Coordinates of C-alpha atoms in Angstrom, one line a residue:
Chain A
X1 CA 187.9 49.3 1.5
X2 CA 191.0 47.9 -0.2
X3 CA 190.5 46.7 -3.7
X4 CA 188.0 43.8 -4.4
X5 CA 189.5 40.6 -5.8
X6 CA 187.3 37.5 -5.5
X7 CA 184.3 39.6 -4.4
X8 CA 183.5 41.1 -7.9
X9 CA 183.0 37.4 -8.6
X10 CA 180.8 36.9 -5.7
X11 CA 178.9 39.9 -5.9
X12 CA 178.1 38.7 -9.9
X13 CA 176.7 35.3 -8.9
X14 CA 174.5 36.8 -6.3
X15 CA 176.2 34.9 -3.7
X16 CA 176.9 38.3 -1.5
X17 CA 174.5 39.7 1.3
X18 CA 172.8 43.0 0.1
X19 CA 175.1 45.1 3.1
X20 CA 178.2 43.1 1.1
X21 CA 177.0 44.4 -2.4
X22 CA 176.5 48.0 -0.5
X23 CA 180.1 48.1 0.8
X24 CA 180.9 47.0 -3.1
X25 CA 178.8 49.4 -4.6
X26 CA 180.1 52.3 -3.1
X27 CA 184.1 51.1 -3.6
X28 CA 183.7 50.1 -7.3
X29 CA 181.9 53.9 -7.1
X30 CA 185.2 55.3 -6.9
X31 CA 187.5 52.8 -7.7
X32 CA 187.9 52.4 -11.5
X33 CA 190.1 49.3 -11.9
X34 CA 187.3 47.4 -9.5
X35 CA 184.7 49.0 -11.3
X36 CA 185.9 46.8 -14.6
X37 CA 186.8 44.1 -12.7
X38 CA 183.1 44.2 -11.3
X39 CA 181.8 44.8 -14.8
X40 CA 184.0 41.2 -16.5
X41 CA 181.9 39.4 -13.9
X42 CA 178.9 40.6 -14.5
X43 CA 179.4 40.2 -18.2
X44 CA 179.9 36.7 -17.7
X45 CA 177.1 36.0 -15.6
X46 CA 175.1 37.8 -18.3
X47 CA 176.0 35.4 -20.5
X48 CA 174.8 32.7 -18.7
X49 CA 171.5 34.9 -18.1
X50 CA 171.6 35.1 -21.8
X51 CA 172.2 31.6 -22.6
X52 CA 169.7 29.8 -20.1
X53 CA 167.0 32.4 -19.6
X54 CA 163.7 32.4 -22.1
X55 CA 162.4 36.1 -22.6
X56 CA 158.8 36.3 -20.8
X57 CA 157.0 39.0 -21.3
X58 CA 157.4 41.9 -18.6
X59 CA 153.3 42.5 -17.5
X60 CA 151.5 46.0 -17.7
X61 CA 151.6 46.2 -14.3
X62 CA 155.2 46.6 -14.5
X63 CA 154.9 49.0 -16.7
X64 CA 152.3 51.3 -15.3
X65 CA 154.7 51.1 -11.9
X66 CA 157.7 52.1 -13.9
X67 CA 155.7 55.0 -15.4
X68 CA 154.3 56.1 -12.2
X69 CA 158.4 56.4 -10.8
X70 CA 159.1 57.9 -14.4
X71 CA 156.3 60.8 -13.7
X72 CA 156.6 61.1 -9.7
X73 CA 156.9 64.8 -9.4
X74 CA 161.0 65.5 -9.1
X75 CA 161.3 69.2 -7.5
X76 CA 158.5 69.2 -5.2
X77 CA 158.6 67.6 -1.8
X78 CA 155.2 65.3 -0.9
X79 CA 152.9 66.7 1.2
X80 CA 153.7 66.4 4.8
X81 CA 150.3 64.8 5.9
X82 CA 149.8 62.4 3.3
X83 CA 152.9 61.0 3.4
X84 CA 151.6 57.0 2.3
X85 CA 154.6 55.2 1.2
X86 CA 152.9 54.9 -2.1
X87 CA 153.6 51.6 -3.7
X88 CA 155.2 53.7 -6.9
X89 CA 157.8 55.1 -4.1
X90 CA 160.7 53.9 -2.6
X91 CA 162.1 56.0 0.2
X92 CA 165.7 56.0 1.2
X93 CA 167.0 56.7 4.3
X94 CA 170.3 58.1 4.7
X95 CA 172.3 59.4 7.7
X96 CA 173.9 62.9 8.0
X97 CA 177.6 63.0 10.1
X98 CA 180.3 64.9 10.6
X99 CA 183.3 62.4 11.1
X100 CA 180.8 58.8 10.0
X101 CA 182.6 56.3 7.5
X102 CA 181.6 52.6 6.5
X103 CA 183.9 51.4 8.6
X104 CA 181.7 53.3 11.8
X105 CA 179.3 51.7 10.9
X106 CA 177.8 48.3 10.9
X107 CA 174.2 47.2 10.1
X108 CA 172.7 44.7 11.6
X109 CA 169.1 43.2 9.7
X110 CA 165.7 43.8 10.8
X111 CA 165.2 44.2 14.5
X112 CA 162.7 41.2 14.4
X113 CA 164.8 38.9 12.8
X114 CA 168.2 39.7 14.7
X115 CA 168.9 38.4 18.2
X116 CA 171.3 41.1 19.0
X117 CA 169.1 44.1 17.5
X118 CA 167.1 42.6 20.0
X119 CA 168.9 42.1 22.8
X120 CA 170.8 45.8 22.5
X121 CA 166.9 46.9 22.9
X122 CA 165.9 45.0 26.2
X123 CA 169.4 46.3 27.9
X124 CA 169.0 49.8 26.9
X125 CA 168.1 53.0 27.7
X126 CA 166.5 54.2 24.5
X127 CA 164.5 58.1 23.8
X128 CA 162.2 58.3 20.3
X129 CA 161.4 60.7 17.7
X130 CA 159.3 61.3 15.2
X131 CA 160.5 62.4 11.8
X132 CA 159.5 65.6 10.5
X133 CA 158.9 66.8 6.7
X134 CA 160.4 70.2 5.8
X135 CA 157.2 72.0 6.5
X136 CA 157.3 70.8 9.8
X137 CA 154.8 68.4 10.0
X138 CA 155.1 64.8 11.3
X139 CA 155.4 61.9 9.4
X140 CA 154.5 58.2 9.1
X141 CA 158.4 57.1 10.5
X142 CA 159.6 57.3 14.1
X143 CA 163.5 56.3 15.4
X144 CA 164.0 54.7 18.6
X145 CA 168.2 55.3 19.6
X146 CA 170.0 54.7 22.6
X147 CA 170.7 57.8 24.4
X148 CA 174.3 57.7 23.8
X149 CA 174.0 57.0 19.9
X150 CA 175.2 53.4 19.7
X151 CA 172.2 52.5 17.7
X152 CA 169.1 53.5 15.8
X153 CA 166.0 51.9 14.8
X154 CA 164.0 53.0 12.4
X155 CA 160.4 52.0 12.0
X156 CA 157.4 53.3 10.1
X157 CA 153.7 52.6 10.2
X158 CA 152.6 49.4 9.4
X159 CA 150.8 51.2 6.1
X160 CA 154.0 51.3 4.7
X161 CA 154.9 50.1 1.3
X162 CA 158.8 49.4 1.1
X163 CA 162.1 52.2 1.4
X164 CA 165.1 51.7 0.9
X165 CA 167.3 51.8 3.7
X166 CA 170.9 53.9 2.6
X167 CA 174.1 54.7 3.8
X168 CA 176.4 55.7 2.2
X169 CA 179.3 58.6 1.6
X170 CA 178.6 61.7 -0.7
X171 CA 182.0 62.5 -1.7
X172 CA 183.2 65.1 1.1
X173 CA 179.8 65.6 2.2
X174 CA 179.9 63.0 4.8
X175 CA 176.7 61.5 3.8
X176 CA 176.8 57.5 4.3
X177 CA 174.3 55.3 2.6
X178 CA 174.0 52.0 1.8
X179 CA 171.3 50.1 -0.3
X180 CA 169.7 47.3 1.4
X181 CA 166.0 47.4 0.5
X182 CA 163.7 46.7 3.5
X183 CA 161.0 44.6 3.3
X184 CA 157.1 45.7 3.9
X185 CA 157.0 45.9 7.5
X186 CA 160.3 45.5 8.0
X187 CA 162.4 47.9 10.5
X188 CA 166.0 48.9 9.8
X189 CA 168.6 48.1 12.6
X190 CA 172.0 50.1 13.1
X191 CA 174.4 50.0 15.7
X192 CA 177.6 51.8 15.7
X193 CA 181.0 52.1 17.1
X194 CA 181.0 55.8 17.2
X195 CA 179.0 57.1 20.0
X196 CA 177.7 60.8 19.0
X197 CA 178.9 60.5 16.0
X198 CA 175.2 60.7 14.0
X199 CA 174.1 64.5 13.3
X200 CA 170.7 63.8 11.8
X201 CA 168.8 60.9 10.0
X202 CA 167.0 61.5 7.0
X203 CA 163.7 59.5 5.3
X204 CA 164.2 60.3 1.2
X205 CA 161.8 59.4 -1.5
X206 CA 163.0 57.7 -4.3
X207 CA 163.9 61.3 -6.1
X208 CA 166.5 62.0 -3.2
X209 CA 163.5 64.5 -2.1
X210 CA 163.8 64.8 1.7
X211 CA 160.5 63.5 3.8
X212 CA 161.8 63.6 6.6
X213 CA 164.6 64.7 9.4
X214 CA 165.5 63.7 13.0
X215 CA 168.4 64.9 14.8
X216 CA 168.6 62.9 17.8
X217 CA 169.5 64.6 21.2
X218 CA 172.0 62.5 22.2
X219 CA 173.4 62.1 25.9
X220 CA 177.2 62.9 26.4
X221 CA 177.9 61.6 30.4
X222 CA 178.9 58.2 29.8
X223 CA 176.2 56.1 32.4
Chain B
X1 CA 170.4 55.3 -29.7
X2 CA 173.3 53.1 -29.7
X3 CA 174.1 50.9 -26.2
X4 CA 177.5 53.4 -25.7
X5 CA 174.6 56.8 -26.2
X6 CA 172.5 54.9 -24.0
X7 CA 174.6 54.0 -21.1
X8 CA 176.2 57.6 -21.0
X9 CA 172.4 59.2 -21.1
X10 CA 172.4 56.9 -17.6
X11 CA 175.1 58.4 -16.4
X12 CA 174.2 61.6 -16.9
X13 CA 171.1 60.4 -15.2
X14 CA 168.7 62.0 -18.5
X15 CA 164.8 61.0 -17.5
X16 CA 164.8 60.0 -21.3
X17 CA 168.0 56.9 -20.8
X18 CA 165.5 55.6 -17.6
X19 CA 162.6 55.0 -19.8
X20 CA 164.8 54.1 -22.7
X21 CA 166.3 51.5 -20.8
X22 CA 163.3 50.0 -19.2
X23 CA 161.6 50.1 -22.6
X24 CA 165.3 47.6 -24.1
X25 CA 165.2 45.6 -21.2
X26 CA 162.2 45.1 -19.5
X27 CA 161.2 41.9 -21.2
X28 CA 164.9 40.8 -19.9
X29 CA 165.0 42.1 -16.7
X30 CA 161.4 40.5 -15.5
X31 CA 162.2 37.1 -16.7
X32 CA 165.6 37.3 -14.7
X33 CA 163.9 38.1 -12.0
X34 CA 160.8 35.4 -12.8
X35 CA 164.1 32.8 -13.1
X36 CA 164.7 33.6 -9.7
X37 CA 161.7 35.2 -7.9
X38 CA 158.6 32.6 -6.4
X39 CA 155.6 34.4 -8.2
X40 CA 155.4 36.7 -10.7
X41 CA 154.3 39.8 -8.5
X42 CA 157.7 38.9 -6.7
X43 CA 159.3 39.4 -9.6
X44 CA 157.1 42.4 -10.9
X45 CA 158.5 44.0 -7.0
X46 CA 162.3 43.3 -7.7
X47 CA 162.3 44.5 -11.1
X48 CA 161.0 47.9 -10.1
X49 CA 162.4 48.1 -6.6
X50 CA 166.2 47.3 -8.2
X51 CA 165.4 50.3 -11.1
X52 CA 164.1 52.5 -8.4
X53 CA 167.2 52.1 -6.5
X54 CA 169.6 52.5 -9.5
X55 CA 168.2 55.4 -10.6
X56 CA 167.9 56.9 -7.0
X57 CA 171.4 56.5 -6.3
X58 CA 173.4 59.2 -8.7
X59 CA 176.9 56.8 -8.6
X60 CA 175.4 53.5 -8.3
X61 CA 176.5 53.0 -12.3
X62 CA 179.2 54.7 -14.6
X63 CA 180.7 53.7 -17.5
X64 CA 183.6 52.2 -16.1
X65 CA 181.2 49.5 -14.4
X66 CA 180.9 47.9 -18.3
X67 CA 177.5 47.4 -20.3
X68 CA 174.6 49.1 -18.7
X69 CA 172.4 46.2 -20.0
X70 CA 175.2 43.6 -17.8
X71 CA 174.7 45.7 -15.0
X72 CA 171.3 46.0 -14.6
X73 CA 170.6 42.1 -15.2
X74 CA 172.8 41.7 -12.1
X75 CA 171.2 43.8 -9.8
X76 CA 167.8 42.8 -10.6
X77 CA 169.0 39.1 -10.3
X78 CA 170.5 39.9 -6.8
X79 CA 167.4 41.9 -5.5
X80 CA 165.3 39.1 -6.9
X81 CA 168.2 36.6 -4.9
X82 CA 167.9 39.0 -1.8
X83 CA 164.0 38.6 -1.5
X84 CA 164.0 35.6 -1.6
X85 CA 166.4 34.6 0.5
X86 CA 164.5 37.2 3.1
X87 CA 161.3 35.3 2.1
X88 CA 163.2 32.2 3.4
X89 CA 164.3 33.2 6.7
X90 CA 160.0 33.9 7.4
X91 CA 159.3 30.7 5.9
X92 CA 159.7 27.5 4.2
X93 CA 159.7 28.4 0.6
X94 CA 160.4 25.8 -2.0
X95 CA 164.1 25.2 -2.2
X96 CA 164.6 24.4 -5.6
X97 CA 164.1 27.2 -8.1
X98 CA 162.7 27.0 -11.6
X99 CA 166.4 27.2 -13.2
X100 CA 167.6 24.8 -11.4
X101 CA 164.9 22.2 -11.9
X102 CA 165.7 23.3 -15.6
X103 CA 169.0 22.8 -15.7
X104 CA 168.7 19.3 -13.7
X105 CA 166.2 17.9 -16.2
X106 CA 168.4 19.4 -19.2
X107 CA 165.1 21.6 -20.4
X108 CA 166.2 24.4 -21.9
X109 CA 164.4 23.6 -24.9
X110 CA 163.5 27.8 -25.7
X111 CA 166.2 29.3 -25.1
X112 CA 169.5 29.9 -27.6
X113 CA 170.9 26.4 -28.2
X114 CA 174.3 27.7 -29.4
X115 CA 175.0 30.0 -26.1
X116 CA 173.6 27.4 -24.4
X117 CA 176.2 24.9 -25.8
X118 CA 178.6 27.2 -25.9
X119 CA 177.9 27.7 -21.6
X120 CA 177.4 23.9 -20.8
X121 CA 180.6 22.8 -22.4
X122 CA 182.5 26.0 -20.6
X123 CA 181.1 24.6 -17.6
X124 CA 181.6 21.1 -18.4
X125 CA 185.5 21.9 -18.0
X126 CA 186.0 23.0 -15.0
X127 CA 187.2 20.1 -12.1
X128 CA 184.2 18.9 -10.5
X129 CA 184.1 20.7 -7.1
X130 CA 184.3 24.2 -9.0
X131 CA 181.3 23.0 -11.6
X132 CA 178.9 22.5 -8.2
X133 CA 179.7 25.6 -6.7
X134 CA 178.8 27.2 -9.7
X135 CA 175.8 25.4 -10.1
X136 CA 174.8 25.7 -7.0
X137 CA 175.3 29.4 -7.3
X138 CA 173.7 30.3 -10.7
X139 CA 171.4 27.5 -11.0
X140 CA 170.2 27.2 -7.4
X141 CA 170.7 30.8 -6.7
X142 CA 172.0 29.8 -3.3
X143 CA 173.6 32.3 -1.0
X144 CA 177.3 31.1 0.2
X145 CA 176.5 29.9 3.5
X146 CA 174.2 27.4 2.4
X147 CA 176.2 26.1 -0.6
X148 CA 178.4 25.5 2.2
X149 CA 176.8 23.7 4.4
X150 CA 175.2 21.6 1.4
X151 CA 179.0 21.1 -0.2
X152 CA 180.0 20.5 3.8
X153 CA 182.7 22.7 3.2
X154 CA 184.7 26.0 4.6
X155 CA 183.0 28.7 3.4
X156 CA 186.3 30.1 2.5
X157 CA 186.8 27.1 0.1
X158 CA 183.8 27.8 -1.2
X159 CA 184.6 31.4 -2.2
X160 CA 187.3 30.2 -3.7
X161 CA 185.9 28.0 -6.1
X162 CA 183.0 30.4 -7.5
X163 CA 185.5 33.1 -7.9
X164 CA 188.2 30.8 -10.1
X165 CA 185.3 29.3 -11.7
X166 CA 183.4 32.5 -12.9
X167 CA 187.1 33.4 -13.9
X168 CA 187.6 30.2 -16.0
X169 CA 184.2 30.8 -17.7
X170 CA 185.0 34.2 -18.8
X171 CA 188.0 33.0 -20.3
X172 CA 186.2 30.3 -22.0
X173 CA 183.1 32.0 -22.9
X174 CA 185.5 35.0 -24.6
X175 CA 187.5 32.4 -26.8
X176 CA 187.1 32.6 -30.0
X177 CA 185.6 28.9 -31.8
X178 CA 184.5 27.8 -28.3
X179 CA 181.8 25.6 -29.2

């Protein structure tokens, strides 16, 4: 991504999409002239928070959430079986690839609400897996993928709380994750330019902690 | 702990700067979110799905990004924008929200008259088309696409204008005796 201009503006008045912001996030992670660029806009628009906003009370049940995320175990992994999506949890998802940047990449929303998501489904041929915890059990979450890697779908059982979907890069570990947070229900939609180019798709709780792997088999004859 | 100690303690991702954090700014952070959000569970949701995020994401802040406190009002104000827009695209949710009714029907009556002058005459000086897209924006909390098709104008123009006009009120808002 070159540098951001006009965006830092955007992003500060809430007028960019959350796979905007992620693109954002992960530039200004690196970048540190954009960083303070972001950071006068959002200082300004804190102002205006400041300025027009009347302090309310945040509620106990805020609290007691914030406290369960502040006490969630941080080495362990959850167990395999009961693997809830516990409303104190937020899972991440995040892909694994050997040659995968941003610009491979291109999300597209929920698979309910997007036409294409949609359509790429009908009009292909698509294989599923389940996504398996460490000890090897399965979990809650399945992917649906067209054989040849140009997209993935990932949904989880409708007892699901909320994850948050990631992709984005891990310095040279070729990790992309953004930070769109799906909604209750909600499955996450991504279609790529880069046939193959997905090694294995990972479910993580809100600690990083890995729930869950696939690594899809993916066809190599073109059809 | 001072707001430097503090936002380095984040960085260095110590549980203590999370609940030290949460414990400055919760009061700050839920009623941004309240500003923005249809109900208050909404709100309770995208305060603690935004911190959950932050603090799951090892570079989602540094130092270089500026005040810890600035950053985290913006990205509970844009999950609390994000949900609701989301919320929208399943339903017909009011279109209005609160801040805008409250800036429409000048009632800002408990909040901190001086900023609040300070804001409204910074605003009050920019050319006309800029001012709307800001309002729009801030106030209305509406995404760019439907400022405009509201403003029935190139979204590119629109872009424009909420960049140069955030720009102007930073200049504005910084100057010393602006009042």
């Amino acid at each position: 991504m070159n540098h951001i201009t006009e965006e830092a503006d955007l992003y500060a008045l809430g007028l960019l999409e959350a796979d905007e912001r992620a693109e954002i996030d992960d530039h200004v992670s690196i970048c540190d002239p954009c960083a303070r660029r972001l950071a006068r806009a959002e200082a300004t628009v804190t102002t205006m928070v400041d300025a027009t906003i009347a302090l309310e009370s945040a509620p106990p049940a805020l609290d007691a959430r914030i406290a369960r995320f502040e006490s969630r175990p941080r080495s362990a992994h959850p167990p395999a079986r009961r693997f809830g999506w516990a409303t104190a949890v937020a899972a991440a998802f995040a892909i694994s690839t050997g040659i995968l940047t941003q610009q491979h990449l291109a999300l597209v929303s929920a698979v309910r609400t997007d036409g294409n998501a949609l359509d790429a489904l009908v009009h292909s041929h698509f294989v599923h897996a389940q996504f398996i915890a460490p000890g090897g059990a399965p979990i809650d979450a399945k992917v649906l993928y067209e054989r040849h890697g140009m997209w993935y779908e990932i949904v989880a059982s409708p007892g699901s709380t909320a994850w948050s979907e990631t992709v984005q890069r891990r310095g040279a570990a070729d990790v992309v994750m953004s930070n769109r947070f799906v909604a209750r229900g909600d499955a996450v939609f991504m279609r790529f330019s880069d046939p193959g180019a997905v090694t294995a798709l990972e479910l993580r709780d809100g600690g990083g902690h890995i729930l869950g792997v696939v690594k899809p088999q993916v066809a190599r004859e073109t059809e | 702990m001072s707001d430097m100690a503090l936002a380095q303690a984040f960085v260095d991702r110590k549980q203590v700067a999370f609940a030290e954090a949460y414990q400055r700014y919760r009061d700050l952070l839920y009623s941004v979110a309240r500003s923005v959000s249809g109900s208050a569970p909404e709100a309770e949701d995208c305060v603690h799905d935004a911190l959950v995020r932050v603090w799951s994401q090892p570079n989602s802040y540094r130092v270089e990004r500026g005040a810890l406190r600035a950053f985290l009002v913006v990205c509970v104000r844009n999950e609390a924008l994000t949900q609701r827009r989301n919320a929208a695209r399943h339903a017909t949710i009011e279109a209005k929200t609160a801040l805008l009714d409250r800036f429409e029907r000048d009632a800002f009556e408990d909040v901190d008259h001086v900023e609040l002058t300070r804001l409204r005459s910074a605003i009050a000086a920019l050319p006309a088309d800029q001012q709307k897209v800001l309002e729009l924006a801030y106030f209305g909390g509406l995404s760019q696409s439907e400022i405009a098709s509201r403003l029935d104008a190139p979204l590119g123009t629109i872009k424009s204008r909420a960049s140069i006009a955030l720009r102007k009120l930073t200049l504005a808002m910084n100057r010393p005796g602006n009042d």
